[in-house]
PDB file of C-alpha atoms in Angstrom:
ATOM      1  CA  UNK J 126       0.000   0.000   0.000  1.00 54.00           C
ATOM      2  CA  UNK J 127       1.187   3.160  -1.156  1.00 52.00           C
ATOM      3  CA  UNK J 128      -0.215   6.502   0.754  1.00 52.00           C
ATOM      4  CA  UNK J 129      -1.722   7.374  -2.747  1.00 52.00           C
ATOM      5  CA  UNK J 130      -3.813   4.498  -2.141  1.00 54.00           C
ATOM      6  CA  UNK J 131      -4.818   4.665   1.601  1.00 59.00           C
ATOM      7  CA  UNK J 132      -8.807   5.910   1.959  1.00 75.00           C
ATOM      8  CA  UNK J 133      -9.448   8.841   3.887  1.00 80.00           C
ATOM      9  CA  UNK J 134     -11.530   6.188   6.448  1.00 80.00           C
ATOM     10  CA  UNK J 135      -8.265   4.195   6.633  1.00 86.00           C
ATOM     11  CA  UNK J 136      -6.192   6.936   7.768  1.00 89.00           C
ATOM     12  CA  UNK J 137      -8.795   8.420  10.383  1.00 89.00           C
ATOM     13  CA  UNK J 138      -8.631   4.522  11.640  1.00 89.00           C
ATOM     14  CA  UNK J 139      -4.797   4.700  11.894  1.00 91.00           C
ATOM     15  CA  UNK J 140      -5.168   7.291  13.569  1.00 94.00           C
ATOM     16  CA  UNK J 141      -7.776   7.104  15.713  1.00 92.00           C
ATOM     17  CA  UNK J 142      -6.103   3.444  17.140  1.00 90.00           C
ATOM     18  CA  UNK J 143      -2.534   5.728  17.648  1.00 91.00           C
ATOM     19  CA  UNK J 144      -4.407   8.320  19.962  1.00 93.00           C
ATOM     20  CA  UNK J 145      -6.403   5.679  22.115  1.00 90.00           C
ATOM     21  CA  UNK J 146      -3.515   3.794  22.415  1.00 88.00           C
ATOM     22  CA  UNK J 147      -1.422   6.373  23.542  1.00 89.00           C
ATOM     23  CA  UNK J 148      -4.595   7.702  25.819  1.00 88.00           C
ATOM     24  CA  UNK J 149      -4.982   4.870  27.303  1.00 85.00           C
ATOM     25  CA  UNK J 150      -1.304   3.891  28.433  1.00 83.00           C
ATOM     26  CA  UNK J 151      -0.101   7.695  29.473  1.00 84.00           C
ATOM     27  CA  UNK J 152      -3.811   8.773  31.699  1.00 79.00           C
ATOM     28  CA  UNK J 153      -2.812   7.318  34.849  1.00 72.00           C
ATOM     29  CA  UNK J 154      -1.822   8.086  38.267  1.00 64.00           C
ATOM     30  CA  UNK J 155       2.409   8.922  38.186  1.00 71.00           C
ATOM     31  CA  UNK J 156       4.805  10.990  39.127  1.00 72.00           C
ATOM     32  CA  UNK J 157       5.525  12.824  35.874  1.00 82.00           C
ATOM     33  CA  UNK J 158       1.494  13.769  35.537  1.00 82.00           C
ATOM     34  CA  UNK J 159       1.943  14.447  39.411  1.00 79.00           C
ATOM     35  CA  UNK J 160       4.818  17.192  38.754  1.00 84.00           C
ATOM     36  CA  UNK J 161       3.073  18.531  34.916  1.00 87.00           C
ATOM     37  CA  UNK J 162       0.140  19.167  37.372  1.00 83.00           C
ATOM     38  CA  UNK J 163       1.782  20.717  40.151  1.00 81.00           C
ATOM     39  CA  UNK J 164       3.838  22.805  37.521  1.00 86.00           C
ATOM     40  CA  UNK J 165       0.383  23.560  35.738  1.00 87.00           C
ATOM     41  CA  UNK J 166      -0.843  24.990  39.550  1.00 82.00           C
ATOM     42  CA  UNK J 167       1.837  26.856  40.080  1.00 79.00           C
ATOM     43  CA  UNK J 168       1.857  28.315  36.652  1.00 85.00           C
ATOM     44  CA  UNK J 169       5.528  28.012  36.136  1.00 87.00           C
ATOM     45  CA  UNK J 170       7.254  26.953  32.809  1.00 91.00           C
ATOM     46  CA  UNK J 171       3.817  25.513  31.999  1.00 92.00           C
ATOM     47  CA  UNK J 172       4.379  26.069  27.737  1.00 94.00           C
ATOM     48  CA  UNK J 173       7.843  24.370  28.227  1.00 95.00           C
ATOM     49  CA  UNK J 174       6.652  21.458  30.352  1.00 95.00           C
ATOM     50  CA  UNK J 175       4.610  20.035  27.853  1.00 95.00           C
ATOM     51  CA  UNK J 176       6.169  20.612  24.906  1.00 96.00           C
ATOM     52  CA  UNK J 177       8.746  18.795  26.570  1.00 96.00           C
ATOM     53  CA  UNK J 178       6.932  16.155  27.797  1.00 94.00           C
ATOM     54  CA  UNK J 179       5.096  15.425  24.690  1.00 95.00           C
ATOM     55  CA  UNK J 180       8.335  15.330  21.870  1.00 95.00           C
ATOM     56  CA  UNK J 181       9.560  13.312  24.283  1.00 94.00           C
ATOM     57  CA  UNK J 182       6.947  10.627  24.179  1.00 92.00           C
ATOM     58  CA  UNK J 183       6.560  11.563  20.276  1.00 94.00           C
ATOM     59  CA  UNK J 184      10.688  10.547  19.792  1.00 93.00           C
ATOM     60  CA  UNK J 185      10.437   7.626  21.849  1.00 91.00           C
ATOM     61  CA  UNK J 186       7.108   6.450  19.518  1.00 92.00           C
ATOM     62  CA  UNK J 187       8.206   7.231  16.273  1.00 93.00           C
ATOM     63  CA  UNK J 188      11.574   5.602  17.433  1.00 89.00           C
ATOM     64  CA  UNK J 189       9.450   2.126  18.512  1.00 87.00           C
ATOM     65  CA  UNK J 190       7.555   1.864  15.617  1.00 89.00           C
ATOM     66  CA  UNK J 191      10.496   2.666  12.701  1.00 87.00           C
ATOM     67  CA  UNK J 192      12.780   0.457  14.792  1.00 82.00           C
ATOM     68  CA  UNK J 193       9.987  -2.275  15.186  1.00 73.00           C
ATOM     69  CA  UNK J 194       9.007  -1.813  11.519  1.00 66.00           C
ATOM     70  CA  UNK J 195      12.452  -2.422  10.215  1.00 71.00           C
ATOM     71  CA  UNK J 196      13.437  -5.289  12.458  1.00 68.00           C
ATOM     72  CA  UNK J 197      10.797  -7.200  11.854  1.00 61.00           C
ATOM     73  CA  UNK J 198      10.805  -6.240   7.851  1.00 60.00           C
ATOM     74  CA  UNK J 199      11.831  -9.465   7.161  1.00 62.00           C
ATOM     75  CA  UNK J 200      10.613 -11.715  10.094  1.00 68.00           C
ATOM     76  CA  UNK J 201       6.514 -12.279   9.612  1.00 67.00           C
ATOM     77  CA  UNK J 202       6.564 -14.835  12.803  1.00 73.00           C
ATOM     78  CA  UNK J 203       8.334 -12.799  15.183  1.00 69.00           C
ATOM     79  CA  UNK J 204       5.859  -9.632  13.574  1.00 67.00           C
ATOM     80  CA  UNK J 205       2.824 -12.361  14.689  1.00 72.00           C
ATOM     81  CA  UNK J 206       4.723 -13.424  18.087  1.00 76.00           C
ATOM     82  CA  UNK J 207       5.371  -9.691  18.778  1.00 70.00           C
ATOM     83  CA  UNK J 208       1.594  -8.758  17.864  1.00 73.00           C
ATOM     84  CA  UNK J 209       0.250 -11.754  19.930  1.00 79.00           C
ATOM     85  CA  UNK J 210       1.907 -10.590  22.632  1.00 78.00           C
ATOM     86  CA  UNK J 211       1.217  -6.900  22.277  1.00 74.00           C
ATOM     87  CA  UNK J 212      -2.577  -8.256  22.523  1.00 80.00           C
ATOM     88  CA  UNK J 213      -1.987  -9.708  25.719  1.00 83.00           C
ATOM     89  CA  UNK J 214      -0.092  -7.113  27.111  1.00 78.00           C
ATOM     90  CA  UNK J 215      -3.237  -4.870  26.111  1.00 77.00           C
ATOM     91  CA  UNK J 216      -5.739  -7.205  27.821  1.00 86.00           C
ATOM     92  CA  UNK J 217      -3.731  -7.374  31.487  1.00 85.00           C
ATOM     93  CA  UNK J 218      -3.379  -3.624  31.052  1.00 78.00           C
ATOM     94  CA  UNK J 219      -7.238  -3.605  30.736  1.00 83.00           C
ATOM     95  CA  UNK J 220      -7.860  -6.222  33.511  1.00 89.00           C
ATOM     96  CA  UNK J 221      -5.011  -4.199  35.990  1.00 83.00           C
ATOM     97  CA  UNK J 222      -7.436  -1.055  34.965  1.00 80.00           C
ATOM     98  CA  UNK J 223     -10.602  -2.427  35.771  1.00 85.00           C
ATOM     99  CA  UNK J 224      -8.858  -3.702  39.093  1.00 85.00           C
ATOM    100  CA  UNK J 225      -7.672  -0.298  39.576  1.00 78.00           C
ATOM    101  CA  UNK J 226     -11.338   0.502  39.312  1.00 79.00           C
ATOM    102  CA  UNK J 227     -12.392  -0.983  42.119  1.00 82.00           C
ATOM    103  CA  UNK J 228     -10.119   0.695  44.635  1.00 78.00           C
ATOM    104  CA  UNK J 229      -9.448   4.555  43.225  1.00 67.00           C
ATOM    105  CA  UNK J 230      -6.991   6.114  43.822  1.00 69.00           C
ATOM    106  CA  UNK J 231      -6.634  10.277  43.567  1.00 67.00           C
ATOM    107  CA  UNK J 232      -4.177  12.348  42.047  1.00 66.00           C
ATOM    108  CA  UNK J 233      -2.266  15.007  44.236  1.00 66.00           C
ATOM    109  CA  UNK J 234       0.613  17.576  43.302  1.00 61.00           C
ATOM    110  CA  UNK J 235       2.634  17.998  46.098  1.00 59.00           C
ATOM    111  CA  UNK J 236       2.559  21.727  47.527  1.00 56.00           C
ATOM    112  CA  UNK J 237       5.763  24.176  48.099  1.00 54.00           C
ATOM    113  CA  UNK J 238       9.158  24.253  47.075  1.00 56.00           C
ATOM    114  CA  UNK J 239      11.248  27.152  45.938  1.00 58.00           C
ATOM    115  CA  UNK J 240      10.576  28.605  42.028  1.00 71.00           C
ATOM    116  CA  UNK J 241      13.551  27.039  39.675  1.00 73.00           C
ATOM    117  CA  UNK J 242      14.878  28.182  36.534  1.00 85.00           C
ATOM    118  CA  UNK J 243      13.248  26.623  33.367  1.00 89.00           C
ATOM    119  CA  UNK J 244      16.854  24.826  32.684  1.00 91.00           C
ATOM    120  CA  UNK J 245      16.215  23.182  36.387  1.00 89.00           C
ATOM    121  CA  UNK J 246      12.896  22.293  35.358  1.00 89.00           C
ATOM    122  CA  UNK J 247      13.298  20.945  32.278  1.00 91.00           C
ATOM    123  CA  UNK J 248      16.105  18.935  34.396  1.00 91.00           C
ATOM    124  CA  UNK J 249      13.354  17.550  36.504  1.00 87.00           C
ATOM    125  CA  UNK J 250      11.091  16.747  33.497  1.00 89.00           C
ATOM    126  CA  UNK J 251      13.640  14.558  31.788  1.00 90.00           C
ATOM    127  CA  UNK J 252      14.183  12.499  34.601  1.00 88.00           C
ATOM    128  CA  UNK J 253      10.713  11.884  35.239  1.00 83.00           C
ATOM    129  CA  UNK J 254      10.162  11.110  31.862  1.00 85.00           C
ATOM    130  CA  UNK J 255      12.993   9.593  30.573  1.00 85.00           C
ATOM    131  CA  UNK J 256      14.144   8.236  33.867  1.00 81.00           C
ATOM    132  CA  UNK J 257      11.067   5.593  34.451  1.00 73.00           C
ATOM    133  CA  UNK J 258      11.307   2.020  32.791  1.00 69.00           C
ATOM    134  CA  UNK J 259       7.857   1.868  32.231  1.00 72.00           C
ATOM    135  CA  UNK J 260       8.268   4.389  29.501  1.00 79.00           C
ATOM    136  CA  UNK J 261      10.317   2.531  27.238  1.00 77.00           C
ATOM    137  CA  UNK J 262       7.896  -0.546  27.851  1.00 75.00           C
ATOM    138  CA  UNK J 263       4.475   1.417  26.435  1.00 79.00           C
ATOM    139  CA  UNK J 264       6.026   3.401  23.885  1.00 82.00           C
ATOM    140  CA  UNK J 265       9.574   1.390  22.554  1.00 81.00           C
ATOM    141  CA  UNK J 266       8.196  -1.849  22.680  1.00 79.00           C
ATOM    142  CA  UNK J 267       4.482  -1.969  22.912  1.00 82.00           C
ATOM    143  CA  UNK J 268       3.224   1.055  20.931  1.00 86.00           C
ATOM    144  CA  UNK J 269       6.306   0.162  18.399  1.00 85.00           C
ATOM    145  CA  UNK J 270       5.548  -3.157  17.786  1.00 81.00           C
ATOM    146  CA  UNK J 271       1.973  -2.400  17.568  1.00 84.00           C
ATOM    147  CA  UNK J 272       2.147   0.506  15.078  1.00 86.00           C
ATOM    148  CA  UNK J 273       4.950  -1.573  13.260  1.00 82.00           C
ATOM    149  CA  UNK J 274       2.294  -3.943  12.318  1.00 81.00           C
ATOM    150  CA  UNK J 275       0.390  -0.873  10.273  1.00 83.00           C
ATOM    151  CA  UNK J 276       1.225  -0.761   6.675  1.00 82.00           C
ATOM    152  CA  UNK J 277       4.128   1.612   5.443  1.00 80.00           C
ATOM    153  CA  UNK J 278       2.137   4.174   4.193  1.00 83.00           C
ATOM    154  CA  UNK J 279       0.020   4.190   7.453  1.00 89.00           C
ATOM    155  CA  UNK J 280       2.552   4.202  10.129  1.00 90.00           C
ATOM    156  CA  UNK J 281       3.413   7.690   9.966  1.00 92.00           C
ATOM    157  CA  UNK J 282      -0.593   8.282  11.182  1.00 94.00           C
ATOM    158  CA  UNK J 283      -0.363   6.089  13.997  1.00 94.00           C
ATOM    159  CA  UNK J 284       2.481   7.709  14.920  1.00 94.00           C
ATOM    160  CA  UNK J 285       0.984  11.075  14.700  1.00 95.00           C
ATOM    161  CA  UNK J 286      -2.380   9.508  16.761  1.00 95.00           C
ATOM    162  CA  UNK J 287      -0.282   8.428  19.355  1.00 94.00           C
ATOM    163  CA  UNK J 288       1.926  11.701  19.680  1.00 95.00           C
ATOM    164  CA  UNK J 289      -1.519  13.325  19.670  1.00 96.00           C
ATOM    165  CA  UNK J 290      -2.336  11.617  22.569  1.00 95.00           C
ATOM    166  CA  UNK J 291       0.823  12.600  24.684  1.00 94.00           C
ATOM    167  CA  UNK J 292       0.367  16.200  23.481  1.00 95.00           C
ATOM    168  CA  UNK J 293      -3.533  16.576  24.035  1.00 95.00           C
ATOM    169  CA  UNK J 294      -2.862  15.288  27.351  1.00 93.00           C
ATOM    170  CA  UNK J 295      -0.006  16.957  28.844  1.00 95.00           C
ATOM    171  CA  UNK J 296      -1.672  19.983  27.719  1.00 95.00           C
ATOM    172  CA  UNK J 297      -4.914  19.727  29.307  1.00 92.00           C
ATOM    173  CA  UNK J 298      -2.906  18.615  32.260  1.00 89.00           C
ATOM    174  CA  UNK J 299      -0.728  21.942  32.620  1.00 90.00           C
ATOM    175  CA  UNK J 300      -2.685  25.005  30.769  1.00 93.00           C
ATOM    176  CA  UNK J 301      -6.029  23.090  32.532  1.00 89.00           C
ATOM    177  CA  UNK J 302      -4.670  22.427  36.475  1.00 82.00           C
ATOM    178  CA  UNK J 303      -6.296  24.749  38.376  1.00 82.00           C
ATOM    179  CA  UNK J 304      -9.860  23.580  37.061  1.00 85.00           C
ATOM    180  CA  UNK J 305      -9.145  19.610  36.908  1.00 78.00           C
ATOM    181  CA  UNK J 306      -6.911  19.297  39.982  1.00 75.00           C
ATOM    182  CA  UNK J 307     -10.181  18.956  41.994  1.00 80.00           C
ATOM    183  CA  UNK J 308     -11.806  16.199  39.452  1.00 77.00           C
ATOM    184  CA  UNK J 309      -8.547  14.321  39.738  1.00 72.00           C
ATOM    185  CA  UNK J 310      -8.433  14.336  43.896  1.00 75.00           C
ATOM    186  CA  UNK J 311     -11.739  13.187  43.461  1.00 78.00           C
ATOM    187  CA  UNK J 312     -11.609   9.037  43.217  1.00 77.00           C
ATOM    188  CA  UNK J 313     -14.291   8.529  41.742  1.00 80.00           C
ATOM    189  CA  UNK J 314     -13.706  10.458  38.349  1.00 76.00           C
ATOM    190  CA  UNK J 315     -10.690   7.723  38.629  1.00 74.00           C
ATOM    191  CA  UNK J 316     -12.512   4.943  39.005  1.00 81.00           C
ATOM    192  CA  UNK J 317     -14.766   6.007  35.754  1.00 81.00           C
ATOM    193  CA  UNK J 318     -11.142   6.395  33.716  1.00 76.00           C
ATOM    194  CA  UNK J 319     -10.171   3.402  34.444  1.00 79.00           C
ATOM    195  CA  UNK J 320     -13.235   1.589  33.776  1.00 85.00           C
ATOM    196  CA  UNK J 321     -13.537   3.068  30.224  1.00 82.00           C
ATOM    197  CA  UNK J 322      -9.353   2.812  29.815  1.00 77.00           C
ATOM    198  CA  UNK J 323     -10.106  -1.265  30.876  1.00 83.00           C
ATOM    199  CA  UNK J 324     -12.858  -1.288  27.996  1.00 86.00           C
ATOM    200  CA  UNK J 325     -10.796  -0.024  25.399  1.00 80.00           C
ATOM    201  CA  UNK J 326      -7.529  -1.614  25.836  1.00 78.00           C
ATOM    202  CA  UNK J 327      -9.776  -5.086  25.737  1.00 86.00           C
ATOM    203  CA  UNK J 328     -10.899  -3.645  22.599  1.00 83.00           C
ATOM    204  CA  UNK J 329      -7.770  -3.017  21.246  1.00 78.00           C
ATOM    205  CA  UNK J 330      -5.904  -6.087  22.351  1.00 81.00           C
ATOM    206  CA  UNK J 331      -8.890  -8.036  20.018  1.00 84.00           C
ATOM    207  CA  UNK J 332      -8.039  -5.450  17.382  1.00 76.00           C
ATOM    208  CA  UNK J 333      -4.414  -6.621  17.491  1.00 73.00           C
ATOM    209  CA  UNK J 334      -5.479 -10.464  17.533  1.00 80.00           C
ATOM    210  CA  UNK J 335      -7.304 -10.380  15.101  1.00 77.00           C
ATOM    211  CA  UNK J 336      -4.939  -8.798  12.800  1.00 67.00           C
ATOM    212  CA  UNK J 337      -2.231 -11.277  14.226  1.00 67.00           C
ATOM    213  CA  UNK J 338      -3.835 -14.110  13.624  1.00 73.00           C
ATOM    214  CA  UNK J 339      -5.592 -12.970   9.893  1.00 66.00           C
ATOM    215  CA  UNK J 340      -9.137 -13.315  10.434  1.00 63.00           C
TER     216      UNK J 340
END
């Protein structure tokens, strides 16, 4: 498939699987959405923050899923081993969501602390972004080898959804703290995100079996 030849519907679908991927792995309860909210309150560096926060994730994705594309160029079993596992990845992420569900948990940015430069800050972001092995897990490895499995022409979208995602969300985050900080102390707006974020990584993990085992 060449992009000349991908339908408009196609591409939205691309697209639209990138962004609730990438939804659904980065809206949870962490330190770096702890300090992008605490930053958003105290209205420091907020612009920088994100930007930084989401070209991060974006590098790390588009890194995942050219790397996973070429490696597996020439392997079509590992491509189905990867994608099989990618699927059930998805589902215990779901099933660990819908647990989380059931006992919420609530959000908090920790109060005080001197104002730093923006180099300090940006400091700070990097390690709590680039610092955590769980990043290199969702976006590396399982949004790589799942956008990997897109057609050429098509990949570039997902990446885009998913870098989408980081960017909507770090945003809404940091320019919109001082009117969610009180939904997210609240558990139960926590335990209705991770009820829908269970549903749709079930969802897509029988997206990603199906397409992994052809039917």
């Amino acid at each position: 498939m060449t992009l000349s030849t991908a339908t408009t519907p196609l591409v939205f679908s691309v697209f639209l699987q990138g962004l609730t991927l990438g939804l659904g792995l980065i809206v949870a309860i962490g330190s770096q959405n702890a300090f992008v909210l605490r930053q958003g309150l105290r209205r420091e560096h907020v612009g920088a923050i994100v930007l930084f926060c989401a070209l991060a994730d974006a590098a790390l994705i588009a890194a995942g899923v050219l790397g996973m594309a070429s490696a597996l160029g020439q392997r079509p079993l590992l491509a189905s081993a990867l994608a099989l596992g990618g699927a059930a990845f998805l589902a215990v992420y779901g099933w660990q969501a819908l647990r989380r569900a059931r006992r919420p948990q609530q959000l908090r940015a920790a109060e005080g602390g001197a104002q730093l430069g923006l180099a300090a800050i940006l400091a700070q972001a990097a390690a709590f972004t680039l610092l955590n092995p769980h990043v290199y897990l969702d976006t590396v490895l399982l949004v790589g080898s799942i956008g990997a499995q897109q057609p050429g022409a098509l990949r570039a979208w997902f990446i885009a959804g998913a870098s989408a995602a980081s960017l909507l969300w770090f945003a809404s985050l940091g320019f919109g703290a001082r009117w969610l900080a009180p939904w997210f102390a609240r558990p139960r707006a926590w335990q209705v995100l991770d009820g829908l974020i269970g549903i749709t990584m079930f969802v897509l993990s029988a997206l990603l079996l199906r397409h992994a085992l052809g039917w």
